[in-house]
PDB file of C-alpha atoms in Angstrom:
ATOM      1  CA  MET A   1      85.650  79.728  77.444  1.00 69.00           C
ATOM      2  CA  SER A   2      84.682  79.742  80.962  1.00 84.00           C
ATOM      3  CA  ASP A   3      85.916  82.269  83.565  1.00 88.00           C
ATOM      4  CA  GLN A   4      87.644  79.142  85.153  1.00 91.00           C
ATOM      5  CA  ASN A   5      89.323  78.108  82.042  1.00 91.00           C
ATOM      6  CA  LEU A   6      90.510  81.726  81.400  1.00 93.00           C
ATOM      7  CA  ARG A   7      91.687  81.921  85.144  1.00 94.00           C
ATOM      8  CA  GLU A   8      93.753  78.789  84.431  1.00 94.00           C
ATOM      9  CA  GLU A   9      95.182  80.257  81.300  1.00 93.00           C
ATOM     10  CA  VAL A  10      96.194  83.420  82.919  1.00 95.00           C
ATOM     11  CA  LEU A  11      97.852  81.739  85.761  1.00 96.00           C
ATOM     12  CA  GLU A  12      99.935  79.529  83.211  1.00 94.00           C
ATOM     13  CA  VAL A  13     101.165  82.788  81.655  1.00 94.00           C
ATOM     14  CA  LEU A  14     102.002  84.258  84.925  1.00 96.00           C
ATOM     15  CA  LYS A  15     103.775  80.927  85.855  1.00 95.00           C
ATOM     16  CA  GLU A  16     105.965  80.827  82.674  1.00 93.00           C
ATOM     17  CA  ASN A  17     106.728  84.540  82.683  1.00 94.00           C
ATOM     18  CA  LYS A  18     108.400  86.834  85.254  1.00 94.00           C
ATOM     19  CA  VAL A  19     109.662  89.880  83.233  1.00 95.00           C
ATOM     20  CA  GLY A  20     107.021  92.468  82.048  1.00 96.00           C
ATOM     21  CA  THR A  21     106.512  96.103  81.938  1.00 97.00           C
ATOM     22  CA  LEU A  22     104.768  98.284  84.806  1.00 98.00           C
ATOM     23  CA  ALA A  23     103.204 101.371  83.711  1.00 98.00           C
ATOM     24  CA  THR A  24     102.369 104.105  86.069  1.00 97.00           C
ATOM     25  CA  VAL A  25     101.099 107.680  85.798  1.00 95.00           C
ATOM     26  CA  GLN A  26     103.554 110.358  85.741  1.00 93.00           C
ATOM     27  CA  ASN A  27     102.262 114.013  84.979  1.00 92.00           C
ATOM     28  CA  ASN A  28      99.184 112.513  83.578  1.00 92.00           C
ATOM     29  CA  LYS A  29     101.021 110.406  80.936  1.00 94.00           C
ATOM     30  CA  PRO A  30     101.977 106.723  81.253  1.00 95.00           C
ATOM     31  CA  HIS A  31     105.659 106.000  82.302  1.00 95.00           C
ATOM     32  CA  THR A  32     106.594 102.241  81.696  1.00 97.00           C
ATOM     33  CA  ARG A  33     109.683 100.347  82.769  1.00 97.00           C
ATOM     34  CA  TYR A  34     110.720  96.634  82.944  1.00 96.00           C
ATOM     35  CA  MET A  35     110.250  94.670  86.136  1.00 96.00           C
ATOM     36  CA  THR A  36     110.401  91.240  87.603  1.00 95.00           C
ATOM     37  CA  PHE A  37     107.098  89.888  88.754  1.00 97.00           C
ATOM     38  CA  PHE A  38     106.057  87.290  91.249  1.00 96.00           C
ATOM     39  CA  ASN A  39     102.417  86.161  91.882  1.00 97.00           C
ATOM     40  CA  GLU A  40     100.434  84.379  94.359  1.00 96.00           C
ATOM     41  CA  ASP A  41      97.061  83.575  92.559  1.00 96.00           C
ATOM     42  CA  LEU A  42      95.996  86.710  90.559  1.00 97.00           C
ATOM     43  CA  THR A  43      97.855  89.232  93.012  1.00 98.00           C
ATOM     44  CA  LEU A  44     101.179  90.256  91.400  1.00 98.00           C
ATOM     45  CA  TYR A  45     104.331  91.463  93.294  1.00 98.00           C
ATOM     46  CA  THR A  46     107.318  93.381  92.286  1.00 97.00           C
ATOM     47  CA  ALA A  47     110.337  94.453  94.431  1.00 97.00           C
ATOM     48  CA  THR A  48     111.736  97.968  94.228  1.00 97.00           C
ATOM     49  CA  ASP A  49     113.674 100.692  95.968  1.00 97.00           C
ATOM     50  CA  LYS A  50     111.490 103.053  98.172  1.00 97.00           C
ATOM     51  CA  ASN A  51     113.332 105.948  96.668  1.00 96.00           C
ATOM     52  CA  THR A  52     112.099 105.477  92.965  1.00 95.00           C
ATOM     53  CA  HIS A  53     109.933 107.538  90.945  1.00 94.00           C
ATOM     54  CA  LYS A  54     107.534 104.568  90.477  1.00 96.00           C
ATOM     55  CA  VAL A  55     106.794 104.674  94.243  1.00 97.00           C
ATOM     56  CA  GLU A  56     106.187 108.238  94.144  1.00 96.00           C
ATOM     57  CA  GLU A  57     103.891 107.988  91.116  1.00 97.00           C
ATOM     58  CA  ILE A  58     101.889 105.059  92.654  1.00 97.00           C
ATOM     59  CA  GLU A  59     101.428 107.119  95.913  1.00 96.00           C
ATOM     60  CA  ARG A  60      99.971 109.843  93.732  1.00 96.00           C
ATOM     61  CA  ASN A  61      97.779 107.619  91.589  1.00 97.00           C
ATOM     62  CA  SER A  62      97.501 103.958  92.206  1.00 97.00           C
ATOM     63  CA  ASN A  63      96.480 102.838  88.738  1.00 97.00           C
ATOM     64  CA  VAL A  64      99.106 100.604  86.978  1.00 98.00           C
ATOM     65  CA  HIS A  65      99.200  98.463  83.756  1.00 98.00           C
ATOM     66  CA  ILE A  66     101.220  95.372  83.082  1.00 98.00           C
ATOM     67  CA  LEU A  67     102.188  93.559  79.944  1.00 97.00           C
ATOM     68  CA  ILE A  68     103.691  90.162  80.671  1.00 97.00           C
ATOM     69  CA  GLY A  69     104.027  87.069  78.562  1.00 93.00           C
ATOM     70  CA  TYR A  70     105.199  87.776  75.013  1.00 82.00           C
ATOM     71  CA  ASP A  71     108.351  85.802  74.455  1.00 73.00           C
ATOM     72  CA  GLY A  72     109.314  86.934  71.015  1.00 71.00           C
ATOM     73  CA  GLU A  73     108.557  83.935  69.025  1.00 68.00           C
ATOM     74  CA  GLY A  74     105.939  85.649  66.860  1.00 65.00           C
ATOM     75  CA  VAL A  75     102.209  85.475  66.107  1.00 67.00           C
ATOM     76  CA  GLY A  76     100.688  83.180  68.668  1.00 68.00           C
ATOM     77  CA  ASP A  77     102.813  84.193  71.723  1.00 81.00           C
ATOM     78  CA  ALA A  78     100.019  84.652  74.439  1.00 89.00           C
ATOM     79  CA  TYR A  79     100.575  87.478  76.846  1.00 93.00           C
ATOM     80  CA  LEU A  80      98.646  89.421  79.363  1.00 97.00           C
ATOM     81  CA  GLU A  81      97.270  93.114  79.520  1.00 97.00           C
ATOM     82  CA  ILE A  82      96.619  93.735  83.241  1.00 98.00           C
ATOM     83  CA  GLU A  83      95.012  96.618  84.643  1.00 98.00           C
ATOM     84  CA  GLY A  84      94.847  97.381  88.230  1.00 98.00           C
ATOM     85  CA  THR A  85      95.884  99.429  91.349  1.00 98.00           C
ATOM     86  CA  ALA A  86      99.256  98.972  93.141  1.00 98.00           C
ATOM     87  CA  ALA A  87     100.090  99.511  96.694  1.00 98.00           C
ATOM     88  CA  VAL A  88     103.510 100.255  98.508  1.00 97.00           C
ATOM     89  CA  LYS A  89     104.139  97.340 100.944  1.00 97.00           C
ATOM     90  CA  ASP A  90     106.953  97.420 103.591  1.00 96.00           C
ATOM     91  CA  ASP A  91     105.830  94.202 105.561  1.00 95.00           C
ATOM     92  CA  GLN A  92     108.737  92.226 106.541  1.00 97.00           C
ATOM     93  CA  GLU A  93     107.151  88.686 106.358  1.00 96.00           C
ATOM     94  CA  LEU A  94     106.129  89.674 102.525  1.00 96.00           C
ATOM     95  CA  LYS A  95     109.802  91.048 101.894  1.00 97.00           C
ATOM     96  CA  ASP A  96     111.336  87.797 103.234  1.00 97.00           C
ATOM     97  CA  GLN A  97     108.935  85.608 101.272  1.00 96.00           C
ATOM     98  CA  LEU A  98     109.693  87.264  98.139  1.00 95.00           C
ATOM     99  CA  TRP A  99     113.565  87.806  98.586  1.00 96.00           C
ATOM    100  CA  ASN A 100     115.962  86.138  96.221  1.00 94.00           C
ATOM    101  CA  ASP A 101     119.775  86.257  95.652  1.00 94.00           C
ATOM    102  CA  HIS A 102     118.974  88.102  92.252  1.00 93.00           C
ATOM    103  CA  MET A 103     117.997  91.158  94.221  1.00 95.00           C
ATOM    104  CA  LYS A 104     121.546  91.504  95.556  1.00 96.00           C
ATOM    105  CA  PRO A 105     122.910  93.909  93.105  1.00 95.00           C
ATOM    106  CA  TRP A 106     120.176  96.432  94.269  1.00 95.00           C
ATOM    107  CA  PHE A 107     119.595  95.539  98.065  1.00 97.00           C
ATOM    108  CA  ASP A 108     121.810  94.411 100.805  1.00 96.00           C
ATOM    109  CA  GLY A 109     119.378  91.731 101.919  1.00 96.00           C
ATOM    110  CA  PRO A 110     115.442  91.303 102.949  1.00 97.00           C
ATOM    111  CA  ASN A 111     116.198  93.810 105.837  1.00 97.00           C
ATOM    112  CA  ASP A 112     117.546  96.457 103.550  1.00 97.00           C
ATOM    113  CA  PRO A 113     115.475  99.657 104.814  1.00 97.00           C
ATOM    114  CA  ASN A 114     115.119 100.574 101.110  1.00 97.00           C
ATOM    115  CA  TYR A 115     113.689  97.303  99.836  1.00 98.00           C
ATOM    116  CA  ILE A 116     110.047  97.626  99.585  1.00 98.00           C
ATOM    117  CA  ILE A 117     107.393  95.406  97.497  1.00 98.00           C
ATOM    118  CA  LEU A 118     104.634  96.807  95.040  1.00 98.00           C
ATOM    119  CA  GLU A 119     101.333  94.812  95.340  1.00 98.00           C
ATOM    120  CA  ILE A 120      99.243  94.946  92.340  1.00 98.00           C
ATOM    121  CA  HIS A 121      95.429  93.904  92.594  1.00 98.00           C
ATOM    122  CA  PRO A 122      94.181  93.464  89.077  1.00 98.00           C
ATOM    123  CA  SER A 123      90.848  94.621  88.016  1.00 98.00           C
ATOM    124  CA  ALA A 124      90.891  93.085  84.504  1.00 97.00           C
ATOM    125  CA  MET A 125      93.442  90.892  82.976  1.00 98.00           C
ATOM    126  CA  THR A 126      93.207  90.433  79.267  1.00 96.00           C
ATOM    127  CA  LEU A 127      94.704  87.232  77.608  1.00 94.00           C
ATOM    128  CA  MET A 128      95.998  88.535  74.242  1.00 91.00           C
ATOM    129  CA  ASN A 129      97.545  86.859  71.180  1.00 82.00           C
ATOM    130  CA  LYS A 130      96.489  83.312  72.109  1.00 76.00           C
ATOM    131  CA  LYS A 131      96.915  81.546  68.657  1.00 71.00           C
ATOM    132  CA  ASP A 132      94.064  82.501  66.530  1.00 70.00           C
ATOM    133  CA  GLU A 133      91.701  83.204  69.545  1.00 78.00           C
ATOM    134  CA  SER A 134      90.266  86.723  70.130  1.00 89.00           C
ATOM    135  CA  PRO A 135      91.050  88.657  73.275  1.00 91.00           C
ATOM    136  CA  LYS A 136      89.405  87.417  76.338  1.00 92.00           C
ATOM    137  CA  THR A 137      88.896  89.426  79.551  1.00 92.00           C
ATOM    138  CA  LEU A 138      88.827  88.161  82.991  1.00 92.00           C
ATOM    139  CA  LYS A 139      87.079  90.869  85.167  1.00 94.00           C
ATOM    140  CA  LEU A 140      88.051  90.890  88.891  1.00 92.00           C
TER     141      LEU A 140
END
């Protein structure tokens, strides 16, 4: 499979799936939680409160790992394993762009001072469990 075809398949998984796990490093061990992801091409974004452990963990160690895509149907459910680095963003234009009403239980609106965005830049995205195909990694 060409890198372009793999890239298209990766983007399809991201388009069809918004909830996944985000693992950060806490005390030199993985710390995982479910998050909702948005993407612009292969860059991922997720909203969070600036006063969370994940923000502290990312500020100490920016390495993250994401699992996204498995829908529970069983064998053949494609998903992605994503390695990358995360950065904390407080850019108002980005916050306005990503804001949606599903965030209202956690934030007062896009101008809430506690509302921030985590921007994830993948270094590798591995397409897993794609029918009978072996895993394929897109290096970035």
